[in-house]
Structure formats: C-alpha cells, structure tokens
CSV table of C-alpha atoms in Angstrom, one decimal:
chain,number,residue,atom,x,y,z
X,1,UNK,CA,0.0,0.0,0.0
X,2,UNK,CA,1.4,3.0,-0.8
X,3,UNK,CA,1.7,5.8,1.9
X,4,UNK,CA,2.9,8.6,-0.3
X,5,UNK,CA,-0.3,8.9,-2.9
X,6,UNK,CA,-3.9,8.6,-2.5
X,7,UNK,CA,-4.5,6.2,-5.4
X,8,UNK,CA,-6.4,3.2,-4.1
X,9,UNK,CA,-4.9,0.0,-4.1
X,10,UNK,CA,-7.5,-2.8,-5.4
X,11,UNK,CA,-7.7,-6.0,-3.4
X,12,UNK,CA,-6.8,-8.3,-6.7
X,13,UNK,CA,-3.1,-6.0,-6.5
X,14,UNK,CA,-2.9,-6.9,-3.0
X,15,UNK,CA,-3.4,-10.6,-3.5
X,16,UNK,CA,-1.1,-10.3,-6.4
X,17,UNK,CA,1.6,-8.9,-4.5
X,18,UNK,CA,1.3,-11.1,-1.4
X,19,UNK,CA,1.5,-14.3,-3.8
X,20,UNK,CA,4.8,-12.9,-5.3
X,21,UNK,CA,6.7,-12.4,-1.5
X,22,UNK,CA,4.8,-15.6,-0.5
X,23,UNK,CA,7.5,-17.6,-2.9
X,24,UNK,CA,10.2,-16.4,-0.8
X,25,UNK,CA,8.3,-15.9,3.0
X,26,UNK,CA,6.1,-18.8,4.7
X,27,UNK,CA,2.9,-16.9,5.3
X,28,UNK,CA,3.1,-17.7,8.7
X,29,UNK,CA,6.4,-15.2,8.8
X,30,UNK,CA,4.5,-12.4,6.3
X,31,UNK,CA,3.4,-9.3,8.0
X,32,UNK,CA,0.8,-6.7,5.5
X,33,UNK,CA,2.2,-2.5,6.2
X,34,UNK,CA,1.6,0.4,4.2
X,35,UNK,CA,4.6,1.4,2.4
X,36,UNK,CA,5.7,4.1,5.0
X,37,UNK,CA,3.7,5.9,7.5
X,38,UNK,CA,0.5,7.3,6.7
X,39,UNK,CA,0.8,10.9,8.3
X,40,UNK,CA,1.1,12.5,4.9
X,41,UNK,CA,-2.5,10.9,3.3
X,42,UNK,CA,-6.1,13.2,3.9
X,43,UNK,CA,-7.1,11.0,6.9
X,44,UNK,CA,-10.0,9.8,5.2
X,45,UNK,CA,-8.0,8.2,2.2
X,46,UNK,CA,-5.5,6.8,5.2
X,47,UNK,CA,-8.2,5.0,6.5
X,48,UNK,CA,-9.7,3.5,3.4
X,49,UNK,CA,-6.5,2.4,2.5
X,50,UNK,CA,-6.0,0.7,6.1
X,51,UNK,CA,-9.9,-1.4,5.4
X,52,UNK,CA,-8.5,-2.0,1.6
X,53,UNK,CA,-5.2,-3.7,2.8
X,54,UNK,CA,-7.0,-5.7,5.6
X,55,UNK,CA,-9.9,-7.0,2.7
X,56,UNK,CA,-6.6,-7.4,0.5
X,57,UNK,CA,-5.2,-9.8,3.6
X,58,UNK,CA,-8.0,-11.5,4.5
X,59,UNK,CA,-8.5,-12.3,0.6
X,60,UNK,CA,-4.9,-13.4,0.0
X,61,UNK,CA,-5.6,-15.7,2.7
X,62,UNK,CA,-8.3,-17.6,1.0
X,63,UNK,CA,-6.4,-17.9,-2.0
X,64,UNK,CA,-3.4,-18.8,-0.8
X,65,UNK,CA,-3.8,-21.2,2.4
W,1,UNK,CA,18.9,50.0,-19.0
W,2,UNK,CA,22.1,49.8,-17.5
W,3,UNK,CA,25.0,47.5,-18.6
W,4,UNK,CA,24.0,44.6,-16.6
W,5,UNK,CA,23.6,44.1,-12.6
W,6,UNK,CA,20.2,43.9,-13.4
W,7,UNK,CA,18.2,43.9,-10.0
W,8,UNK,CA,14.6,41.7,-9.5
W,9,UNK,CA,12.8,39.5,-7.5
W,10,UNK,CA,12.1,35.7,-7.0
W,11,UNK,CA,8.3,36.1,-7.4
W,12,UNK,CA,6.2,36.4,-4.2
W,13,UNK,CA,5.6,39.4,-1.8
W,14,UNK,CA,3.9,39.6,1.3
W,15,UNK,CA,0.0,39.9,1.7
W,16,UNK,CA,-1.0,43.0,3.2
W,17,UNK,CA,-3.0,41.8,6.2
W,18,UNK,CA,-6.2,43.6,5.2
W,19,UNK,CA,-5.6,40.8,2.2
W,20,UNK,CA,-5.0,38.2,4.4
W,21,UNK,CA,-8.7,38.4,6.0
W,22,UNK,CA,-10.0,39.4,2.5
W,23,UNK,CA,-8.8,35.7,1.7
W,24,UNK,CA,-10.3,34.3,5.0
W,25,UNK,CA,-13.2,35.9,4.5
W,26,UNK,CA,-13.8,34.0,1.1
W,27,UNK,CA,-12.8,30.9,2.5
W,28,UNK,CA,-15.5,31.2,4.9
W,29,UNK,CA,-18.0,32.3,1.8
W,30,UNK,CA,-18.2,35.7,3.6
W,31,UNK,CA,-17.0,37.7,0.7
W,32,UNK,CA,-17.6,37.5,-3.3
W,33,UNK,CA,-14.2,37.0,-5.4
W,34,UNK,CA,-15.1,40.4,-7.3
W,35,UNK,CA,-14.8,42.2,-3.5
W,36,UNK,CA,-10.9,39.8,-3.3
W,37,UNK,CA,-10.0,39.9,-7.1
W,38,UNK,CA,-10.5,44.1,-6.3
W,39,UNK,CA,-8.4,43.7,-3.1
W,40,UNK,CA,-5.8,41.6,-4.8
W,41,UNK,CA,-5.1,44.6,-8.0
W,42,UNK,CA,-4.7,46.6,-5.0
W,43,UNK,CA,-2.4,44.7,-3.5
W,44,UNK,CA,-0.6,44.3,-6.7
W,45,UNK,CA,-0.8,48.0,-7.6
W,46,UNK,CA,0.9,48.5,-4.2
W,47,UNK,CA,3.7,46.0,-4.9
W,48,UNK,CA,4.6,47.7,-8.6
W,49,UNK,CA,4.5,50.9,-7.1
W,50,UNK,CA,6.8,49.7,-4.3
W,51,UNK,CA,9.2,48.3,-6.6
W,52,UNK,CA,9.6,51.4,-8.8
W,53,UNK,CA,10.4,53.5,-5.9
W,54,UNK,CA,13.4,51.2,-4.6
W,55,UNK,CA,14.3,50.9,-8.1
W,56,UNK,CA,14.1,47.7,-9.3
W,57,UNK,CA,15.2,46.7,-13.0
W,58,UNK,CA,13.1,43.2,-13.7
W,59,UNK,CA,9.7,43.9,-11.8
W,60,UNK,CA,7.1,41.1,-10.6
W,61,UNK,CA,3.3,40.8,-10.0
W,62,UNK,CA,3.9,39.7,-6.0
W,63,UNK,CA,1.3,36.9,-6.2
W,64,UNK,CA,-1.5,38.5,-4.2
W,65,UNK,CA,-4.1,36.5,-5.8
W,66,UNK,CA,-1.7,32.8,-5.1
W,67,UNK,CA,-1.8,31.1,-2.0
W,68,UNK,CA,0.0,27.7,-2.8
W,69,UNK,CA,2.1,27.7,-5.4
W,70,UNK,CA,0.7,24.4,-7.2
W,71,UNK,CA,-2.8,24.6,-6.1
W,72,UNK,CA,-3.3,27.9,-7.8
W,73,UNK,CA,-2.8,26.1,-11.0
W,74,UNK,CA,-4.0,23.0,-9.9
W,75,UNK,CA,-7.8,24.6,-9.3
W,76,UNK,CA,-7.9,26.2,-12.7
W,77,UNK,CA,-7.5,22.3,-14.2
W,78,UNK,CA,-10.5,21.2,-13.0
W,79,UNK,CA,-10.9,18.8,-16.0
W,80,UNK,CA,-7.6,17.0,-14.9
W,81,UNK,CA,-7.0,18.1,-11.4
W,82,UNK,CA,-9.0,17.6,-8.0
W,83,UNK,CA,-8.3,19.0,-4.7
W,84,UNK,CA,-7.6,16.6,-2.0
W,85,UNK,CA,-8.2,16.1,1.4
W,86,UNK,CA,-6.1,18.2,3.9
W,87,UNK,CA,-2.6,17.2,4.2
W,88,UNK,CA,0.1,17.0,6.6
W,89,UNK,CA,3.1,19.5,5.0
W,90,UNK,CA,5.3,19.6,8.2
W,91,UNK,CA,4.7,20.2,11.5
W,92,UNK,CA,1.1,20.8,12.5
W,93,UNK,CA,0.8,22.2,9.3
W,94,UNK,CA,-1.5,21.0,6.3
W,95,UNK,CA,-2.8,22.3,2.8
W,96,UNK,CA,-5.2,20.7,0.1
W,97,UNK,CA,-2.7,18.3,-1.6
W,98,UNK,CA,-4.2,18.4,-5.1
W,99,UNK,CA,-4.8,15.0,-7.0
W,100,UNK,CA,-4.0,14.4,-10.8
W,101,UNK,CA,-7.1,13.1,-12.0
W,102,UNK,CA,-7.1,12.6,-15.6
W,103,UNK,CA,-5.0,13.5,-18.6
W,104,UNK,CA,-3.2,16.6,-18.2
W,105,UNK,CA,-4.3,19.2,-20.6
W,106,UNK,CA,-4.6,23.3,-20.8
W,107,UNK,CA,-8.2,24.8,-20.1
W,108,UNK,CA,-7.0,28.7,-20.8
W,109,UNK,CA,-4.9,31.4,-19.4
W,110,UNK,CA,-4.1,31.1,-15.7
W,111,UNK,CA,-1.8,33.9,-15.6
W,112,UNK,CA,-2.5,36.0,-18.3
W,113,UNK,CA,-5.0,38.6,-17.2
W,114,UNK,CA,-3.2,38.9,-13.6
W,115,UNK,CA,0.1,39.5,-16.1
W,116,UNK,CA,-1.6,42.1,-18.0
W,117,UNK,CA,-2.7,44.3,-15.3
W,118,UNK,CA,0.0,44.1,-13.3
W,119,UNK,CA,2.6,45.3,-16.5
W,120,UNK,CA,-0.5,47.9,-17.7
W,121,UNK,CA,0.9,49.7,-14.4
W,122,UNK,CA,4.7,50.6,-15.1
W,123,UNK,CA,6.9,50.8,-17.7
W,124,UNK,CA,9.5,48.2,-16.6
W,125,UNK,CA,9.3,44.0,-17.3
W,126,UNK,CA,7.4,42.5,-15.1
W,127,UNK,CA,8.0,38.5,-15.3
W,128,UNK,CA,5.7,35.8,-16.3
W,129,UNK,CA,5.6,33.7,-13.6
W,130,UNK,CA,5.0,29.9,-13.5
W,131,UNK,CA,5.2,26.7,-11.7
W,132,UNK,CA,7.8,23.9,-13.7
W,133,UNK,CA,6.0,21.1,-14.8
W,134,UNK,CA,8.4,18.6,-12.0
W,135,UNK,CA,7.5,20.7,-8.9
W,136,UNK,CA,3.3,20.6,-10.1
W,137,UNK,CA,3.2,17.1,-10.0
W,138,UNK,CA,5.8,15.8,-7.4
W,139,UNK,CA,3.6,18.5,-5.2
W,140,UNK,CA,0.5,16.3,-6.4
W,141,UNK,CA,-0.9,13.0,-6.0
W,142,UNK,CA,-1.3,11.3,-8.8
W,143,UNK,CA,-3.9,9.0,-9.8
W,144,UNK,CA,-4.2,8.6,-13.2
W,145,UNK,CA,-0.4,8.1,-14.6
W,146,UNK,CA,1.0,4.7,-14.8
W,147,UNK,CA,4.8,6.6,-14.4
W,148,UNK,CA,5.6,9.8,-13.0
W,149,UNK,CA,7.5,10.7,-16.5
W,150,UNK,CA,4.3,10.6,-18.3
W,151,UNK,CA,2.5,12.9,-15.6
W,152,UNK,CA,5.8,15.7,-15.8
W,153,UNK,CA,5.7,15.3,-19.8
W,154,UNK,CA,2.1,16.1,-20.0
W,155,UNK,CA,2.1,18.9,-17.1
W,156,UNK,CA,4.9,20.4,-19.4
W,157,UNK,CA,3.1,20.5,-22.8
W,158,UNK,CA,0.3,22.8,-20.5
W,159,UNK,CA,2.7,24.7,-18.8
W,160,UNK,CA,4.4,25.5,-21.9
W,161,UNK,CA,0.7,26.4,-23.4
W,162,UNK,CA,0.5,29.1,-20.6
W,163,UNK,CA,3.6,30.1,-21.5
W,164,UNK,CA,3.3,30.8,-25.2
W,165,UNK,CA,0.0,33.4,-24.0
W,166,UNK,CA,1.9,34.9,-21.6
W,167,UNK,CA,4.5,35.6,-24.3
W,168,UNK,CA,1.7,36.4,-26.8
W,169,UNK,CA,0.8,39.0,-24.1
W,170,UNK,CA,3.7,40.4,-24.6
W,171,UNK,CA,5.8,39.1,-21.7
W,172,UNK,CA,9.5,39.4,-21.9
W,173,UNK,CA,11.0,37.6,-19.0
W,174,UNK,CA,9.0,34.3,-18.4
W,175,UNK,CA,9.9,32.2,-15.0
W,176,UNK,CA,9.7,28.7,-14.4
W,177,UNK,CA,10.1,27.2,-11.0
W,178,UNK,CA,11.4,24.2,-10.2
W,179,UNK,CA,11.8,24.2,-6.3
W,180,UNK,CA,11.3,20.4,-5.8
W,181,UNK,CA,13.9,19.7,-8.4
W,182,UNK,CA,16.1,18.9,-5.4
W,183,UNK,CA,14.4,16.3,-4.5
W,184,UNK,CA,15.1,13.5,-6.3
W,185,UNK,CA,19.0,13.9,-7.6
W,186,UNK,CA,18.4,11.1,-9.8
W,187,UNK,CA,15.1,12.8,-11.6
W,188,UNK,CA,16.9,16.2,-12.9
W,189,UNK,CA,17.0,14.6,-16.4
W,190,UNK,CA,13.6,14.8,-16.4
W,191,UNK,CA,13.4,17.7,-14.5
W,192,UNK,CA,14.8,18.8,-17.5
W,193,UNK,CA,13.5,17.2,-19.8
W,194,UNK,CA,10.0,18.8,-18.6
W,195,UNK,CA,11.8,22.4,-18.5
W,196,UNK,CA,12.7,21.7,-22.5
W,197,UNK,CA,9.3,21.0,-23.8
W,198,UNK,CA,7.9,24.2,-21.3
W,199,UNK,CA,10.6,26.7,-22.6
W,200,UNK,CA,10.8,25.3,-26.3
W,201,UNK,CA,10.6,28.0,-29.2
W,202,UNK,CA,9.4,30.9,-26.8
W,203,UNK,CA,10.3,34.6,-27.5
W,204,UNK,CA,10.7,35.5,-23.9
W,205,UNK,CA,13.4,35.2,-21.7
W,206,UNK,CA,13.4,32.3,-19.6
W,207,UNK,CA,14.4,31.5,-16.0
W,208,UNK,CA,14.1,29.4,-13.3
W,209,UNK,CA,14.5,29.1,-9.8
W,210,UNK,CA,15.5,26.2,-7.7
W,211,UNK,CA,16.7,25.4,-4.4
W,212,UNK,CA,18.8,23.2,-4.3
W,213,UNK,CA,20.2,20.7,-1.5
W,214,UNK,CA,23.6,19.1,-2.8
W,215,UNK,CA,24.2,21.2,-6.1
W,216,UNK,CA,27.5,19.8,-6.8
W,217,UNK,CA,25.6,16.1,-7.2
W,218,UNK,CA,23.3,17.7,-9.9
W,219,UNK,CA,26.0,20.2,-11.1
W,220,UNK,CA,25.8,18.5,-15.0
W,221,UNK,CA,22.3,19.4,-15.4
W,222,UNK,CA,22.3,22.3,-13.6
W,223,UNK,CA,24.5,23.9,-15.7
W,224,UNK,CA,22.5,22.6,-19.1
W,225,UNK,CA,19.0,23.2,-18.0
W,226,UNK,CA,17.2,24.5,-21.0
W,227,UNK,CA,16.7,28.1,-19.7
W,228,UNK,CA,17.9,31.3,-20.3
W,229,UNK,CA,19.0,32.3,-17.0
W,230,UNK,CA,19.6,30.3,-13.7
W,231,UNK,CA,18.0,32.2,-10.6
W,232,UNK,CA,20.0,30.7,-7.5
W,233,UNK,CA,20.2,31.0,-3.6
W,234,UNK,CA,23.4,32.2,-2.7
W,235,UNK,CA,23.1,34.4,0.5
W,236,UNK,CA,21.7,31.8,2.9
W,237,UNK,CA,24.8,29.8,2.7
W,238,UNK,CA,27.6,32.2,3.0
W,239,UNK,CA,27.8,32.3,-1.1
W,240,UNK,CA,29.7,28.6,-0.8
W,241,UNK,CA,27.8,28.0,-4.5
W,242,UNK,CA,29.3,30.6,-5.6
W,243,UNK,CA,32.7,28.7,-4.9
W,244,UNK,CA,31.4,25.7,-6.6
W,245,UNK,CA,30.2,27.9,-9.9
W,246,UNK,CA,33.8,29.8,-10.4
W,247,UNK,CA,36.0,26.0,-10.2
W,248,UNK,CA,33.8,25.1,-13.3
W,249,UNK,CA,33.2,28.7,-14.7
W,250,UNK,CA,34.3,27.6,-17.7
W,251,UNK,CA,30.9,25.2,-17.6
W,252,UNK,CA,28.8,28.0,-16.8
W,253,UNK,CA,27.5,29.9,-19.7
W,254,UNK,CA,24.5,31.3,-18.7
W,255,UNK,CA,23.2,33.8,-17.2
W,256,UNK,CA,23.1,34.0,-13.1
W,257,UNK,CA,20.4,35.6,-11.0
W,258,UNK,CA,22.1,35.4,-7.3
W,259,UNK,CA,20.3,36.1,-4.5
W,260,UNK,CA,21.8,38.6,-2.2
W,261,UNK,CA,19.5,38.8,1.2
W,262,UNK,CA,18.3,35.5,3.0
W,263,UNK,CA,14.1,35.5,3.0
W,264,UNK,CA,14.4,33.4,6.2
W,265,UNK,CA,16.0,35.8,8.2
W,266,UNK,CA,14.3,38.7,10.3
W,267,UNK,CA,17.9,40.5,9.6
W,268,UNK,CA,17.9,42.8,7.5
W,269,UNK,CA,21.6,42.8,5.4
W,270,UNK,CA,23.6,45.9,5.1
W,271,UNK,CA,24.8,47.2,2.1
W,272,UNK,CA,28.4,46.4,2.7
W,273,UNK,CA,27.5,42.7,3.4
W,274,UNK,CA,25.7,42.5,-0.2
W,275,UNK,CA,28.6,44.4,-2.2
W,276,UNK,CA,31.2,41.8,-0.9
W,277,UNK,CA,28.5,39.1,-1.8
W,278,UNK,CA,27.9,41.0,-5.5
W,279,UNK,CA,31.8,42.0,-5.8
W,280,UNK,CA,32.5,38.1,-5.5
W,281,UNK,CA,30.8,37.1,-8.3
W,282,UNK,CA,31.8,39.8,-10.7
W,283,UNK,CA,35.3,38.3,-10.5
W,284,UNK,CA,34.1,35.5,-13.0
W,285,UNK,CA,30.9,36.4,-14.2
W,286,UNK,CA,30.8,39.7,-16.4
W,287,UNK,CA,28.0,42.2,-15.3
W,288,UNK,CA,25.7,41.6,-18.5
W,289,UNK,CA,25.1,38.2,-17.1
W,290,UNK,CA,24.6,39.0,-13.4
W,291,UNK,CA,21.4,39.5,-11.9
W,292,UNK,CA,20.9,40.1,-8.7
W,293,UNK,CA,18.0,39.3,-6.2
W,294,UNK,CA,16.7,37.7,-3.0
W,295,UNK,CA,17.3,34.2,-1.7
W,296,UNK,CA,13.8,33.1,-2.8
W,297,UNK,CA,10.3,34.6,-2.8
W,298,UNK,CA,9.5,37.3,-0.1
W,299,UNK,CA,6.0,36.0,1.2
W,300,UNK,CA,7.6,34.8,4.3
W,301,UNK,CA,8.7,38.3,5.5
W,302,UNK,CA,7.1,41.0,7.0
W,303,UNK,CA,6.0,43.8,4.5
W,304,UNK,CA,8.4,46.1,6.2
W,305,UNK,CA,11.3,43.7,6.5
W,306,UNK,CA,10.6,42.6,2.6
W,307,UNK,CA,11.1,46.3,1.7
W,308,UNK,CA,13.9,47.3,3.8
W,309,UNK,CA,15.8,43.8,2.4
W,310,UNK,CA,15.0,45.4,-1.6
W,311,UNK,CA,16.6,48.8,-0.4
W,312,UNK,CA,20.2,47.1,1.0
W,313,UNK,CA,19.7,45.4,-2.2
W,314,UNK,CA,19.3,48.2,-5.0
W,315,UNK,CA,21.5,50.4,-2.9
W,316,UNK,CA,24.5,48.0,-2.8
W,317,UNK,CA,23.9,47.0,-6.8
W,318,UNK,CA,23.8,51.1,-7.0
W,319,UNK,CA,27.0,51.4,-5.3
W,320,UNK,CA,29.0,48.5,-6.9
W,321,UNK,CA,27.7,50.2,-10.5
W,322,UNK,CA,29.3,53.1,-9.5
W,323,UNK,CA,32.4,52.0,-8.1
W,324,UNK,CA,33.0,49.9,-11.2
W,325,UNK,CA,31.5,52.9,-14.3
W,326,UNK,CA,28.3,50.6,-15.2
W,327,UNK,CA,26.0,53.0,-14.4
C-alpha cells in the first residue's frame, strides 16, 4: 500500500503482491504494512486504505492457504 | 537599461493583512471574489509601485491572488485536477494536496490577465511567472499516470501552453520554478526534460528558480537546463555556490540571478554585506550576465522587512555600479 499517494490500491493488486513475497516468506512469517507511514494521506484516504489492505489480507488468505 | 547588474525579485511578496482576512473571509464564503479579485489589484498595484520606488530593474506581480504555489494552477485544471483532502506538510501544518485526475491538458490562461494588469501599471518587465511542470506534479498525488515521467511530460506540454500566451501577451522575461527539483537527484534529467518542452521555441526570456540541497551532485544538469538564465540562492549559505560555480566557470555559460539577502532571516543585510557578496561574483561572471536578487520569494517576511531587504539590495547594486562605471 502506498503511503505517499492517494491512489487506491484494489484488493486483486494486493493478493497479487502477497502471492509474489509468498514464494520467498512462509505466510506464517508475512506481516501486511503500508509502504511508510500514513501521516502524509487526507485522513480519510489513510483509513480507506487501512480497510482495503485488511480486505486485500484477509483475501490473500483464502487464495493462498 | 544599464549595462547589466540587473536587479529583480524571485516572485512572491507579502500579503497586506487587510488581504489576508479578505482571503479568510472568502474561504469562509463571507465575501464575493469580485470584492478579493479588487483587493488583490490593489495589492498588486501597491507591490509595482513599491518596486519602482526602490528601483528595481526586472519587476514582478507579487502573487497576491496565489496562495500555494501548485494549487493555484492545480484549481484552474479542473478537468484534470481535483483538490484533495487536507494534508500534513510539516509540522502541525497541512494544505489541500491536489490530486492528478485525468490526462493533463490546458483549459486557458491562468496567468495572463493577472500578467496584464500588473505590467498595464509601469513601464518596466514584469516577469511571467510559472510553476515547472516537475515541482506541479511531485507537489501532487497522482492518480491517473501509470509513471511519473508521463504525468511531468504532459504537465509540461500545458505549462508550456501558458507560457506561449503569456508571451503572446507580450511578456518578456518568463519564469519557471522548479523548487522540488532537489528532491530526487536522480530525476533532474527529467526535471529537464520537462523544463525543454515548457521553454521550447518561446520569444521570452526564460528562467528558473531552484533550491537546491547538494548542487554539486546535480551540477551537470544544472548547468545545461534549457533556460535562459539560472535564478540561485546564494546568501543563505555564505555564497559557498558561488565557490562551486567559479571551479567550473568555464561550464557556466549562462546567465546568473544570485540572491543577495536570505528570506528566512528577520535580519535585514547591510549594504556592505551585499557588495562583498555581488563583488565576488563579478570576479568570473561579467556584469551583463549577473542578476541580482533575494534568496527566494519574499511571502515569508514582513511587508516592512521585505522592503527594507529590496533597499540594502538596489542600494548595494547602486553602489558597486558606481564604483566599477556601469552606471
């Protein structure tokens, strides 16, 4: 999730992304951040993003495990 | 005019506070923008008439109708351009972060009218001012690029739209900042790349103004960017660019707009401070390709502190003129 721009993220990029560090780190060791703190978003976009990249997880879960 | 040791400004001057609340006041939908656009020629005629009485070469509007530098463009692109949410700049500080939309494209003069009037007042240049297409969108979210190359390329082609009225206007001298071209050392090819298409084919004058963090890193480009004239900050760190610019003089063809008093300082410089500053460069740049002016834009001061800084100014480039027979 990018913490520097307010474009939204879909969940299908998330589960994309996740599958791709998921060839290299057992789920069970893969954590889900934002790029970088989200101090610099409109706090309404830094929230949405935080819901999207929780969907995004719980999503990549069903796929992957 | 004078052989060289032109004097100018960066861009901005202080609001007058009775602007100030004019702008509050329409923020709060308690006044109509005929009431601020009236307050804001005011302000501007003020400004001109300022800068012809401390004698000033190269004149500017002051920006009394800008507020941030990016989102007065940005809200005139409503076709391409949304304002955002507010924003965390530093500190407890935040501003509407505008958002790139769609594709970049020119809706009609931004600058033009506020041009006009501003040079139908005096008889001297006043500058063009713009924002460079690199600062407008690394200032801006972006949500409809797929690279930030394609975003600057297409901010350009607009920018350099405005710029062609402004010199259809009849502007002379026609400024393009670039203060975020420090940002990202690795970018200033396209920084200039973006500067190129803006300032291709036009019959002004062109210039820009960056600040810069480690100058010698970018030094390359620097020296190459497609522009007439290079306006710098020199007097906010003891002149050391100056150093770097006479080791690789011979690199350094164009011309040099030096800024003589530092904008972030209540101090107001004396005369004999900006000679030593102006004497320094005139050992390797000749006269007709010295300018000489602020740090930066003079928003941050005090109206009285802006004005007392332009006096040590003129009246050191007065003094040096007449020590050396330019004048």
């Amino acid at each position: 999730i990018d913490g520097r721009n307010t474009r939204m993220e879909t969940v299908e990029h998330i589960v994309d992304r996740v599958s791709e560090v998921a060839r290299t780190v057992p789920l069970g060791r893969l954590y889900l951040n934002p790029s970088c703190g989200l101090e610099y978003l409109p706090r309404e976009v830094a929230q949405a993003k935080l819901v999207r990249m929780v969907e995004g997880a719980r999503r990549a879960q069903e796929v992957l495990a | 005019m004078s052989e060289g040791l032109l004097t100018t400004t960066v861009g901005s001057f202080p609001k007058p506070s009775y602007l100030q609340q004019a702008r509050n006041s329409y923020g709060r939908g308690e006044m109509d923008v005929e009431e601020l656009r009236r307050l804001e020629r005011e302000a501007t005629a003020r400004w001109i008439q300022v800068q012809e009485e401390v004698g000033l070469d190269i004149l500017v509007h002051g920006e009394m109708e800008r507020g941030d530098m990016v989102a007065f463009f940005a809200e005139q692109l409503g076709e391409s351009m949304a304002i955002g949410g507010l924003v965390r700049s530093y500190g407890n500080r935040y501003y509407h972060k505008p958002i790139i939309t769609g594709p970049l494209h020119w809706q009609g003069p931004m600058t033009v009218a506020m041009w006009r009037y501003a040079q139908s007042l005096t008889e001297r240049p006043v500058k063009g001012m713009l924002t460079g297409p690199y600062t407008m969108v690394e200032w801006s979210f972006d949500e409809h690029y797929p690279s930030r190359r394609e975003a600057v390329l297409d901010m350009a082609r607009l920018i350099h739209r405005e710029a062609e009225e402004l010199a259809k206007a009849g502007a002379r001298y026609i400024q393009v900042d670039e203060p975020a071209a420090s940002t990202r050392p690795e970018e200033m090819t396209l920084v200039a790349e973006g500067l190129a298409i803006v300032t291709a084919g036009l019959k002004a004058k062109t210039i820009t103004h960056v600040c810069y963090g480690d100058f010698e890193r970018v030094f390359d480009q620097m020296v190459e960017l497609p522009v007439d004239q290079l306006d710098l900050e020199m007097a906010n760190s003891d002149y050391d660019l100056l150093e770097l610019l006479r080791r690789h003089q011979h690199r350094f063809r164009k011309e040099l707009a030096m800024g003589v008093v530092d904008v972030h300082s209540h101090a107001v410089e004396t005369v004999e401070q900006v000679k030593a500053g102006i004497r320094r460069a005139l050992e390797f740049i000749p006269p007709r390709r010295l300018y000489i002016d602020p740090d930066c834009g003079l928003k941050t001061r005090t109206v009285e502190e802006a004005e007392a800084k332009l006096r040590a100014m003129v009246g050191a480039v007065r003094e040096v003129k007449r020590e050396l027979g330019l004048d």
